[in-house]
Amino acid sequence: MTNISFEEAFSPRHSPHPLPGRGAASGPRPAPSPFPGPARCSQRQERGAGSGTAAGGGAGSAMSFLIDSAIMVTSQVLFFGFGWLFFMRKLFKDYEVRQYVVQVIFSVTFAFSCTMFELIIFEILGVLNSSSRYFHWKLNLCVILLILVFMVPFYIGYFVVSNIRLLHRQKLLFACVLWLTFMYFFWKLGDPFPILSPKHGILSIEQLISRVGVIGVTLMALLSGFGAVNCPYTYMSYFLRNVTDADILALERRLLQTMDMIVSKKKRIAVAHRTMFQRGEVHNKPTGFWGMIKSVTTSVAGSENLSLIQQEVDALEELSRQLFLETADLHATKERIEYSKTFQGKYFNFLGYFFSIYCVWKIFMATINIVFDRVGKTDPVTRGIEITVNYLGIQFDVKFWSQHISFILVGIIIVTSIRGLLITLTKFFYAISSSKSSNVIVLLLAQIMGMYFVSSVLLIRMSMPLEYRTIITEVLGELQFNFYHRWFDVIFLVSALSSILFLYLAHKQAPEKHMAL
């Protein structure tokens, strides 16, 4: 008799064996006999042994599922702790933690976002049972979508309303109004994009993940386009200006002269105020009509002179700020020139050339994909190995090595994505946060982080071999994956070309500004 395991009973889509009685060939059955003979007894013994084996297999599968769940829960607790420490040590080290619910939401979002990448690694390595991975994929996606679509937007509206005194009494009501407004625009976002199959209902998980994917892919493409251009511009010594010590000394001398002029003019203003004050105290107030006219004309003339001097001081202070920033920029450029002469600097200079080639190749491929409406079917690693092997004409196990290299590539992409996003979030938080807006900013960062990681799963699927994409495709549903890759190419191309234009103008303007100063 066919044994049915726990996974086969509860995960029919992963069951390679059909159940008996539903089209499965269970073998020839013995002819029915009206008398209890040896055949009937042996049949009962086989049936009892088969049911015992099935029960044992079910118990073993249940135990395996519990062990897999314990592994996932442990990793999520570790990710939660890391997110909590990052929140305390990086984001809020200079601010008072006003709401612990903000810290919990940020840490939970970080934990479930990292868990998705962990499941990708487990899928490649074959860690955990396939049915366990499928269950935790579904659970993880449901929780992260619940956080991104319902919880975080509501609390953002709640804390925004809490900072407005007029709405303080009915902040819960206005928070619900803001959340409903967000849901309306969030739902309307999917109308102009062909992101769903007509089969999906309005309450399906694909409705949520498709819209989250559009926002996240747009954000990823913008950051990737700017990073692909800014990285070689930052690392390569070719783009460094030639700065000497004489240039720095001349600019510092100009800055000191400007500061001296500001001090002297402020002294004149202070002396004039003191003189006018003393005249008002020592001399009696003028009497008569002509005395009043004389005092008015004199004070008007004096105030006009002081206002002109104050305008000159304001202009000089603005010039001093520009000179100070230019001086700091020259010092930083000088340090970069000295750093580029070291071994580590030469290494990063080489990386800059590599990334410049990558940037040109990425822009070229994005243009080709957009013009010819093309989406790759094979992951880049396998395709690159096949081209190299065919060109060199050597014997090489493409499938074996492509799996290992793809695993390394996916790991690098995951680590660099998490690290780069955390660095960007930290800089962004320090730039715009304050004591009143810090909670709202952290929730916005959690929203961006969750959408970024969900869209990373959508795009990283293409970097995996075909045999590892199956479970991700099943979990995410029948989404239009080709649309997301084309949309990424379009936004990436726009972002990269805009970044090239911006950096070109900034690089060209810097020497002209230096010569003018």
JSON list of N, CA and C in Angstrom, two decimals, residues 93 136 479:
[
{"chain": "A", "resi": 93, "resn": "LYS", "atom": "N", "xyz": [20.68, 57.22, 18.51]},
{"chain": "A", "resi": 93, "resn": "LYS", "atom": "CA", "xyz": [21.71, 57.43, 19.53]},
{"chain": "A", "resi": 93, "resn": "LYS", "atom": "C", "xyz": [21.73, 58.88, 20.01]},
{"chain": "A", "resi": 136, "resn": "HIS", "atom": "N", "xyz": [6.76, 28.76, 5.32]},
{"chain": "A", "resi": 136, "resn": "HIS", "atom": "CA", "xyz": [7.36, 29.97, 5.89]},
{"chain": "A", "resi": 136, "resn": "HIS", "atom": "C", "xyz": [7.46, 31.09, 4.85]},
{"chain": "A", "resi": 479, "resn": "LEU", "atom": "N", "xyz": [2.27, 36.65, -10.93]},
{"chain": "A", "resi": 479, "resn": "LEU", "atom": "CA", "xyz": [2.58, 38.04, -11.23]},
{"chain": "A", "resi": 479, "resn": "LEU", "atom": "C", "xyz": [3.21, 38.16, -12.61]}
]
